[in-house]
CSV table of C-alpha atoms in Angstrom, one decimal:
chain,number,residue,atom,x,y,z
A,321,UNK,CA,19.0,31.0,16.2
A,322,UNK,CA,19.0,28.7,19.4
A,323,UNK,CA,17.1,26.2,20.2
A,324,UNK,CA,15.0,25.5,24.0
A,325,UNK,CA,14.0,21.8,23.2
A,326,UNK,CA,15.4,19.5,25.5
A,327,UNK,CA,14.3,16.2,24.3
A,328,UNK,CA,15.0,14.8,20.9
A,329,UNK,CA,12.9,14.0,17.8
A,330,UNK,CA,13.6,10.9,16.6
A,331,UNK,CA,12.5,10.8,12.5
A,332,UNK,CA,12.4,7.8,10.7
A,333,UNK,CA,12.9,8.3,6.5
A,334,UNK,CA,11.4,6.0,3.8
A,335,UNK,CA,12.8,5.8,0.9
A,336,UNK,CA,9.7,3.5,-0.8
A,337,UNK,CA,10.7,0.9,-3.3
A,338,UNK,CA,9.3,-2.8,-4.0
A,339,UNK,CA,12.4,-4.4,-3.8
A,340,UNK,CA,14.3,-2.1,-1.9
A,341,UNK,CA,12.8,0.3,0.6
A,342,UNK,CA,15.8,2.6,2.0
A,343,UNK,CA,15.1,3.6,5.5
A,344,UNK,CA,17.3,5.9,8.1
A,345,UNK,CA,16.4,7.5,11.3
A,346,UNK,CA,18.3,10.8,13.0
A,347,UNK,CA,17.9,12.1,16.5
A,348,UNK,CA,16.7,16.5,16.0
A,349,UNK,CA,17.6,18.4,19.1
A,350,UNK,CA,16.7,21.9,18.1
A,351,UNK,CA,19.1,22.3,15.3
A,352,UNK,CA,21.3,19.3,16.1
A,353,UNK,CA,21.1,16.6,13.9
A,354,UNK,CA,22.4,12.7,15.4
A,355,UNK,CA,22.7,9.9,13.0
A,356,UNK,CA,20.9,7.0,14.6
A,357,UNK,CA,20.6,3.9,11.9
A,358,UNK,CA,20.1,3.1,8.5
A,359,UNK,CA,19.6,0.4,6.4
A,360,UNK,CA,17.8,-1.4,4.0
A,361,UNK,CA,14.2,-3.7,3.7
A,362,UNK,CA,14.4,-6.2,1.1
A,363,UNK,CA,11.9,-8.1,-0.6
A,364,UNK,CA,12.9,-11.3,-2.5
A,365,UNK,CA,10.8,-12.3,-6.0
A,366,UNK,CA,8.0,-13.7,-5.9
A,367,UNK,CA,4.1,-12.9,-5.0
A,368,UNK,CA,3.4,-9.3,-4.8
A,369,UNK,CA,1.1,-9.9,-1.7
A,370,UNK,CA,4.1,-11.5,0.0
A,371,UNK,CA,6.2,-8.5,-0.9
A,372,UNK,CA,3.8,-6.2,0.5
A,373,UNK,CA,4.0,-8.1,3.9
A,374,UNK,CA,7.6,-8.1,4.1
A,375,UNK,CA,7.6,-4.1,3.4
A,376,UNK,CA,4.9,-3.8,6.2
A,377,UNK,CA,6.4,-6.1,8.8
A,378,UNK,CA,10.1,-4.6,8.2
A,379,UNK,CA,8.6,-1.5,8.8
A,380,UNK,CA,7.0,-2.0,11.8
A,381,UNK,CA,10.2,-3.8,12.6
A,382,UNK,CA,12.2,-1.0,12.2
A,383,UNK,CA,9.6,1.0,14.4
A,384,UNK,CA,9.4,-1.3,17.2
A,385,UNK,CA,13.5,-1.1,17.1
A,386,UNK,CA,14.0,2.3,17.1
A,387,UNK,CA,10.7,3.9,18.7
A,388,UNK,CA,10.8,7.3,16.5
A,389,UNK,CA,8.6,10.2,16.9
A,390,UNK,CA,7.7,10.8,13.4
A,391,UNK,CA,8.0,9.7,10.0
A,392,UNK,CA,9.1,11.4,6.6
A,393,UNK,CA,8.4,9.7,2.8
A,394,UNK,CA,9.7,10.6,0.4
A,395,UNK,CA,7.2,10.9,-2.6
A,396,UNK,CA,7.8,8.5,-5.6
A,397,UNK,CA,8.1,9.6,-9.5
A,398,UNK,CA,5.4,8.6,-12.0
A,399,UNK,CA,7.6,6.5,-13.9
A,400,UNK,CA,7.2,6.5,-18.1
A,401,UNK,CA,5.5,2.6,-17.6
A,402,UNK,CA,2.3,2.3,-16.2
A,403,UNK,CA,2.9,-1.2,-14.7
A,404,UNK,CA,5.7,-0.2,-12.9
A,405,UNK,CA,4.1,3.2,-11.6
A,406,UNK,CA,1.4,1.0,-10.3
A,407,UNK,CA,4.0,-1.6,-8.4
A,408,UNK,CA,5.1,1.1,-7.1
A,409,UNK,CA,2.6,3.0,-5.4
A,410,UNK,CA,1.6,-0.5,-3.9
A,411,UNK,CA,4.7,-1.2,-2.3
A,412,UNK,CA,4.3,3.0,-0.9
A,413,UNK,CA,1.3,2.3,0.1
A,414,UNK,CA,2.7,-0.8,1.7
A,415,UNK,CA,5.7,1.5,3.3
A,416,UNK,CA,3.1,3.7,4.8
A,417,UNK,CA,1.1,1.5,6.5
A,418,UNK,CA,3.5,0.2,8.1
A,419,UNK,CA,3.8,3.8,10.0
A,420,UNK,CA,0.4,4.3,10.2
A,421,UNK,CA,-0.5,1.0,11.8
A,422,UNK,CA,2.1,2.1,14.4
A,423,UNK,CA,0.1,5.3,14.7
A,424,UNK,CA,2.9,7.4,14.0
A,425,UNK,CA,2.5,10.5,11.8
A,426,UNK,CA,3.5,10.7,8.3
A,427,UNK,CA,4.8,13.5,6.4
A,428,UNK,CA,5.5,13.4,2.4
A,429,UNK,CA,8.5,15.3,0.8
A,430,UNK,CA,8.9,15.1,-2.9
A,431,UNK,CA,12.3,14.1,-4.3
A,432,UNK,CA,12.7,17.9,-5.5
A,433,UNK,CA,12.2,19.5,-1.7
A,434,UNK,CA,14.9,16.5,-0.2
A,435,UNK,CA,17.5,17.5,-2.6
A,436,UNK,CA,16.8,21.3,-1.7
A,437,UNK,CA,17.1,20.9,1.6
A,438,UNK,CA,19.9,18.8,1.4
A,439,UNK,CA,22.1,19.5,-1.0
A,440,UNK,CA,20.3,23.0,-1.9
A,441,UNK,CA,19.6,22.2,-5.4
A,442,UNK,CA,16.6,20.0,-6.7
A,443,UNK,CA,18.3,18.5,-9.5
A,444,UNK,CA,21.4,17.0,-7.8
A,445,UNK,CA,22.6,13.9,-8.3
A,446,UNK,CA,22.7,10.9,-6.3
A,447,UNK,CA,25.9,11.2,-4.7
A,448,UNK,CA,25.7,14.9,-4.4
A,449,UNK,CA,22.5,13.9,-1.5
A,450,UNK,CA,25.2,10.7,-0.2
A,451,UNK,CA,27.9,13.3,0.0
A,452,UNK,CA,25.8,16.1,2.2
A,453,UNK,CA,24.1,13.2,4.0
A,454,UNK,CA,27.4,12.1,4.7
A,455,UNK,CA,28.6,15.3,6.2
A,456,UNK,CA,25.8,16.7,7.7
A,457,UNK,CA,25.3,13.8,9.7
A,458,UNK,CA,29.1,13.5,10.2
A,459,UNK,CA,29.8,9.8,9.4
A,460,UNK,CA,32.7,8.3,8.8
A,461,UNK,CA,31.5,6.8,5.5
A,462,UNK,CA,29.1,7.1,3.0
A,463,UNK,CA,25.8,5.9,3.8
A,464,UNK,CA,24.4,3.4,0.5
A,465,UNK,CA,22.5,5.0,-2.1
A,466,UNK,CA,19.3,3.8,-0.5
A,467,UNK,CA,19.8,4.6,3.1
A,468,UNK,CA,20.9,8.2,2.1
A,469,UNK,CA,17.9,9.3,0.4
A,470,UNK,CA,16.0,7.9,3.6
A,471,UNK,CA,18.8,10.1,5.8
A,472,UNK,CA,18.0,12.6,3.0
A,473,UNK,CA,14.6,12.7,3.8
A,474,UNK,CA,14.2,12.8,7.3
A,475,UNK,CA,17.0,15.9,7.1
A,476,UNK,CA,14.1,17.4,5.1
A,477,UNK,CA,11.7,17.0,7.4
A,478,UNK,CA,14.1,18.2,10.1
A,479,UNK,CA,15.0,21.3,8.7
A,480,UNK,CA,11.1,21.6,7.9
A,481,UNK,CA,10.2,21.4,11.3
A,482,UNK,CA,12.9,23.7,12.3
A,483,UNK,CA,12.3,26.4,10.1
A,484,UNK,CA,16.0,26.0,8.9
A,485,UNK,CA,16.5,24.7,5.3
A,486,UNK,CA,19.0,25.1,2.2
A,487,UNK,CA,16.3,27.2,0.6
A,488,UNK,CA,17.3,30.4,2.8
A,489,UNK,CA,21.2,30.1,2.4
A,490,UNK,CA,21.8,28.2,5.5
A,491,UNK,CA,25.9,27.7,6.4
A,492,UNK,CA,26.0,24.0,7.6
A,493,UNK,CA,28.9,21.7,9.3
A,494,UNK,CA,29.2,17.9,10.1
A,495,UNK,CA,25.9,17.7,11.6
A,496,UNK,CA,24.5,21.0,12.7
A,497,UNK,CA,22.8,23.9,11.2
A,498,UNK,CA,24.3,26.9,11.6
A,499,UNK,CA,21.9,29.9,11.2
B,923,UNK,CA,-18.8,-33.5,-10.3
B,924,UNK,CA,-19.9,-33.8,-6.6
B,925,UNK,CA,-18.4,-32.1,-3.7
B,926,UNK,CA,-17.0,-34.0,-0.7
B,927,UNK,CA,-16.4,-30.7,1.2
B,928,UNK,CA,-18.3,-30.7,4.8
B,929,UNK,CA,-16.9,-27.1,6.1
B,930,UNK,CA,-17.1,-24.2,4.1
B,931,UNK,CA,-14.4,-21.8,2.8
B,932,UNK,CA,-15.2,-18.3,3.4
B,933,UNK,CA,-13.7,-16.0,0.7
B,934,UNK,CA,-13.3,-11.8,0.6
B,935,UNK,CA,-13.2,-10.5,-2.3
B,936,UNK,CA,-11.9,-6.6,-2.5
B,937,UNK,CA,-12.5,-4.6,-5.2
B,938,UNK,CA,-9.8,-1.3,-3.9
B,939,UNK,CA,-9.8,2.6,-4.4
B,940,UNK,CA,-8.6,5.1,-3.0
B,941,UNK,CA,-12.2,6.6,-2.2
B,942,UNK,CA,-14.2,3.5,-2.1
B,943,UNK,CA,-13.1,0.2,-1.5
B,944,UNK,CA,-15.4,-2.2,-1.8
B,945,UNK,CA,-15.8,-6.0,-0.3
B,946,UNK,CA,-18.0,-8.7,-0.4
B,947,UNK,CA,-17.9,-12.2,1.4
B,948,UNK,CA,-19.1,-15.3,0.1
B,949,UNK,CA,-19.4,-19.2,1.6
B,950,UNK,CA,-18.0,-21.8,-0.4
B,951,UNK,CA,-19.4,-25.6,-0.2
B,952,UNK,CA,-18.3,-27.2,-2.5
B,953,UNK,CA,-20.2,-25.8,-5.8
B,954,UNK,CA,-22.6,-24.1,-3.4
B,955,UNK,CA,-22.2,-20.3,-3.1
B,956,UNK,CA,-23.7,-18.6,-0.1
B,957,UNK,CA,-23.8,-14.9,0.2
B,958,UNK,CA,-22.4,-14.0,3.5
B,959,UNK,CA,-22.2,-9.5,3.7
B,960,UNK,CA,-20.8,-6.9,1.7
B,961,UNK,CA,-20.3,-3.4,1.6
B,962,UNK,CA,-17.8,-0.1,1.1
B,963,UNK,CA,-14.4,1.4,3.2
B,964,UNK,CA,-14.8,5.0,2.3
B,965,UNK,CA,-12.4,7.7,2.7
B,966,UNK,CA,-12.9,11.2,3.4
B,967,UNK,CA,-10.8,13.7,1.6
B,968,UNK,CA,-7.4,14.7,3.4
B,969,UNK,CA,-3.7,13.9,3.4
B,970,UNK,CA,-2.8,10.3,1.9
B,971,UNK,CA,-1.6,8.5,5.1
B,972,UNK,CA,-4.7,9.3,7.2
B,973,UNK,CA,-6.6,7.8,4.1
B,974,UNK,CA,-4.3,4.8,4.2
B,975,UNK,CA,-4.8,4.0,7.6
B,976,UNK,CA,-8.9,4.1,7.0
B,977,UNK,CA,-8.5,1.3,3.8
B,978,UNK,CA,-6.0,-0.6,6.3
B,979,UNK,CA,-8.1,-0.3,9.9
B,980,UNK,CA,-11.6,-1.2,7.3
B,981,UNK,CA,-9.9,-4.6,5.6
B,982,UNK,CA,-9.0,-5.3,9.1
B,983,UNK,CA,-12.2,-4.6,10.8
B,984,UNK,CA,-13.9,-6.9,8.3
B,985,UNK,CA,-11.7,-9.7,8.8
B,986,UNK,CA,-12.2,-9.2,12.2
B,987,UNK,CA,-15.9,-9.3,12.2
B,988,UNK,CA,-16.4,-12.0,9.7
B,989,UNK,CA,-13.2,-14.1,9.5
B,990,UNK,CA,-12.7,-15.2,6.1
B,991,UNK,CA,-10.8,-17.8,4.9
B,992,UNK,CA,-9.0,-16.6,2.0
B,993,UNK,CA,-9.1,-13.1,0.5
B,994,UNK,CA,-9.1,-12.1,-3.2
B,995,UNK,CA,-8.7,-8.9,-5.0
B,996,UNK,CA,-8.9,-7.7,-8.1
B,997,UNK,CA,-5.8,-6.1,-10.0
B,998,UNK,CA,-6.4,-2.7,-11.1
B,999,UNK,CA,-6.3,-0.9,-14.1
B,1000,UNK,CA,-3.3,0.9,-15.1
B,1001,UNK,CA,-5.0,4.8,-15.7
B,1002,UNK,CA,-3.6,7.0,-18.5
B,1003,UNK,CA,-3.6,9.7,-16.0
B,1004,UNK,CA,-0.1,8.3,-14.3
B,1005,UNK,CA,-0.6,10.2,-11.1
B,1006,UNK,CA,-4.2,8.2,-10.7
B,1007,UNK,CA,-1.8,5.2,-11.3
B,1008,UNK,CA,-0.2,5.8,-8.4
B,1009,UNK,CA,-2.8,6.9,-6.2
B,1010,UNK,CA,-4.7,3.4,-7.1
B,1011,UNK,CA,-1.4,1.4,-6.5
B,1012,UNK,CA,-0.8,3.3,-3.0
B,1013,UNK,CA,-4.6,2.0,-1.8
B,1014,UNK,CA,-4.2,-1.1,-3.2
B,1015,UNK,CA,-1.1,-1.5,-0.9
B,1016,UNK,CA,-2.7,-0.7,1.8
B,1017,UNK,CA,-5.9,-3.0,1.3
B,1018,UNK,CA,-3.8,-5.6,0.8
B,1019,UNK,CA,-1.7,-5.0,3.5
B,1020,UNK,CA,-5.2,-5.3,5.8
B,1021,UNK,CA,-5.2,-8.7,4.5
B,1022,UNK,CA,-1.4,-10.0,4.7
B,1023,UNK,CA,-1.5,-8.4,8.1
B,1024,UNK,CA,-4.1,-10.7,9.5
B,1025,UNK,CA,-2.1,-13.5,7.8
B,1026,UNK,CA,-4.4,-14.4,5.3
B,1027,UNK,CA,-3.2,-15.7,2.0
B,1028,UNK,CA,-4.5,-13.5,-1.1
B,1029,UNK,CA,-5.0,-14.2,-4.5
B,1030,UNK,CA,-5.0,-11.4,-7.4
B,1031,UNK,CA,-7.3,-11.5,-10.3
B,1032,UNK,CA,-7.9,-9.6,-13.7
B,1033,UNK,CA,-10.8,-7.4,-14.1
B,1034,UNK,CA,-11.2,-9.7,-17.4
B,1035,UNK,CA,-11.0,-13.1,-15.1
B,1036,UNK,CA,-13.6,-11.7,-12.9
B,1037,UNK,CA,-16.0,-10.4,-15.4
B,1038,UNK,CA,-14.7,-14.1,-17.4
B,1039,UNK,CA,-15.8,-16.3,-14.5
B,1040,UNK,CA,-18.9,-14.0,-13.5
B,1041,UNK,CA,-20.6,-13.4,-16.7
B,1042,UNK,CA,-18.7,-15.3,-19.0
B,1043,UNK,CA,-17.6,-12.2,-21.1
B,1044,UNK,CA,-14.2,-10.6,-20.6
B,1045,UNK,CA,-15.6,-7.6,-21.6
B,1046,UNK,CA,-19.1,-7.5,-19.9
B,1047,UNK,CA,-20.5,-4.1,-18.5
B,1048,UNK,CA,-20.7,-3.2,-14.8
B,1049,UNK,CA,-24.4,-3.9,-14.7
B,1050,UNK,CA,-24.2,-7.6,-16.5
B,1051,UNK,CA,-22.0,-8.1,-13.5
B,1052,UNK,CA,-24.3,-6.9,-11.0
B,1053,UNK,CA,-27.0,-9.0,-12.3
B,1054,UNK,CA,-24.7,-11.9,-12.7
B,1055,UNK,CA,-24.0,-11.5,-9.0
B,1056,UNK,CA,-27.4,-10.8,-7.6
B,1057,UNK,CA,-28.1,-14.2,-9.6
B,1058,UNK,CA,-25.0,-16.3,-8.4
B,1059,UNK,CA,-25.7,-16.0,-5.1
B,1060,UNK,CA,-29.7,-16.2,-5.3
B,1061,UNK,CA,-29.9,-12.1,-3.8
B,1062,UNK,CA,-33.3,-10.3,-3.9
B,1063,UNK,CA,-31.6,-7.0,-4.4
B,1064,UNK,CA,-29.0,-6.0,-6.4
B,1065,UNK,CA,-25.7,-5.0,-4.6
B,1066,UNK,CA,-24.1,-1.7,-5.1
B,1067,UNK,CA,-21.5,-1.6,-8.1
B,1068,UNK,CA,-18.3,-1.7,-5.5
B,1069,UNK,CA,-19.7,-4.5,-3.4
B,1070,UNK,CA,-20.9,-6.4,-6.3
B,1071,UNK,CA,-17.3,-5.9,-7.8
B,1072,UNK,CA,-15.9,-7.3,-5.0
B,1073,UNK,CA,-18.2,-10.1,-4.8
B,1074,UNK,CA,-17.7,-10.9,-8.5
B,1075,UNK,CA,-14.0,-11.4,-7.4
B,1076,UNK,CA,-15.4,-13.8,-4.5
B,1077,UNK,CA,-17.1,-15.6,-6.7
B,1078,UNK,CA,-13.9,-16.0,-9.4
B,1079,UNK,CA,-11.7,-17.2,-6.4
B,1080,UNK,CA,-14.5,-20.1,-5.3
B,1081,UNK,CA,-14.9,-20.8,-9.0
B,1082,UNK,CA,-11.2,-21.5,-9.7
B,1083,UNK,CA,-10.5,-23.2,-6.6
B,1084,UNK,CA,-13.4,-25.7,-7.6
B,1085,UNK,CA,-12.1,-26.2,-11.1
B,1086,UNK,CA,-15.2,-24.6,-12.6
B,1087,UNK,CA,-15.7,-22.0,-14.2
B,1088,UNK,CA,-17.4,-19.7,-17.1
B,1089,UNK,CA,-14.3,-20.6,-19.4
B,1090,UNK,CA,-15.8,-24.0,-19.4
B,1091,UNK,CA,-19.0,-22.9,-20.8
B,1092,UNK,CA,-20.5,-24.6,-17.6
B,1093,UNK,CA,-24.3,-23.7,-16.8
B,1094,UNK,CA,-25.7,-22.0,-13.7
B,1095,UNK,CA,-28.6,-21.4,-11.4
B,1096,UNK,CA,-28.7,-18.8,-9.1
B,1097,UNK,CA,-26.3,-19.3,-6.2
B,1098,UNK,CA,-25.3,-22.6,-7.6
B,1099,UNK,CA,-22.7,-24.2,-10.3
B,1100,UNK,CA,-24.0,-26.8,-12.2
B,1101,UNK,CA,-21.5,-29.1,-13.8
């Protein structure tokens, strides 16, 4: 399964949270995957307004930095408390304006497709996704918990785009899809 | 209680959902209330980001064409439906992201301090506040249930940040606090 693109897709993941929004980009050439950067957007106490801001600006931060082609978010969980559920979808919705003010295409995966397509099961755990991230992107260390489900993510939306994924039983090594 | 105010403060209230988002604009003279515009950012049906983007390019457009002072918006209720939760919380990011992007300071208010400072009833149905409204600010028509929302919320910001209020049990005439 070869690929003819020439010029890499750079994706940005979001991991969205209100105090700490994971976010980690990759370079796709055809079914090459390049770790570019990762990290993490904090937002102190305080004000939620304030928060929000911070979440915008670091992500149009992170935008203007690394200039990627598209952008992958993960989808949150409805959480058992109704107060935080609603923090939460705030500080998304924060997260995704800050790509959309940028103009920059969004695509949502749900925690369930990431793990699929990373690790090839939907209930793995944690460091399952930082162990695959980890090799599949062929880094020396383990990427931090928040900064691997953003890797996680834009994986996902790699392998989506490429019409390679763990669903159909691909073989995979340090970085590359192997069909 | 006299006003030594010479310039007015023009406040935005936002009342925000994820298909109609409503806002209203008030000036604010000391105790005198001046209606200024109001009206609803609506969203067609479609993918969340593109939806988003509307509630964030629509708070920004009206701050650009009428250049408030200070914004407000009220805090939404939690739904029992916890996917409506976090539909809410994701446009209520994003409106006030519109605001914190333009580098306006906001302030959040309870349905109950609106309705509160408005009517003088925490509880008080949507069409006491409309009429409240319409009264406050000496209107011949009633304003639509969104816009009057968000002009109630208007009218609690200029009413705390004079020190009066309903709470108080002081008396009104339309468009005018009388201490």
């Amino acid at each position: 399964m070869g690929s003819t693109a020439t010029v890499a897709t750079r994706i940005l993941g979001l991991d969205p949270g209100l105090r700490i929004t994971g976010f980690g980009l990759i370079d796709q050439l055809g079914s090459q995957l390049r770790y570019v950067a990762s990290g993490c957007i904090r937002t102190a106490d305080g004000e939620l307004p304030g928060r929000l801001k911070t979440l915008l600006d670091g992500v149009r931060e992170v935008i203007a930095t690394w200039q990627p082609d598209v952008v992958a978010v993960e989808k949150v969980f409805v959480n058992v408390n109704p107060q935080s559920t609603l923090l939460l979808g705030q500080a998304r919705g924060a997260v995704i304006c800050g790509a959309v003010s940028c103009d920059l295409a969004v695509s949502e995966y749900t925690a369930l497709q990431v793990k699929q397509s990373v690790v090839g099961y939907g209930k793995a755990a944690k460091e399952q996704v930082q162990h695959m991230v980890q090799r599949l992107l062929a880094l020396d260390a383990s990427p931090g918990p928040d900064a691997a489900d953003a890797l996680a993510c834009a994986i996902c939306h790699a392998h989506g785009a490429h019409g390679l994924g763990a669903r159909a039983g691909t073989r995979r090594r340090a970085g590359r899809l192997l069909g």
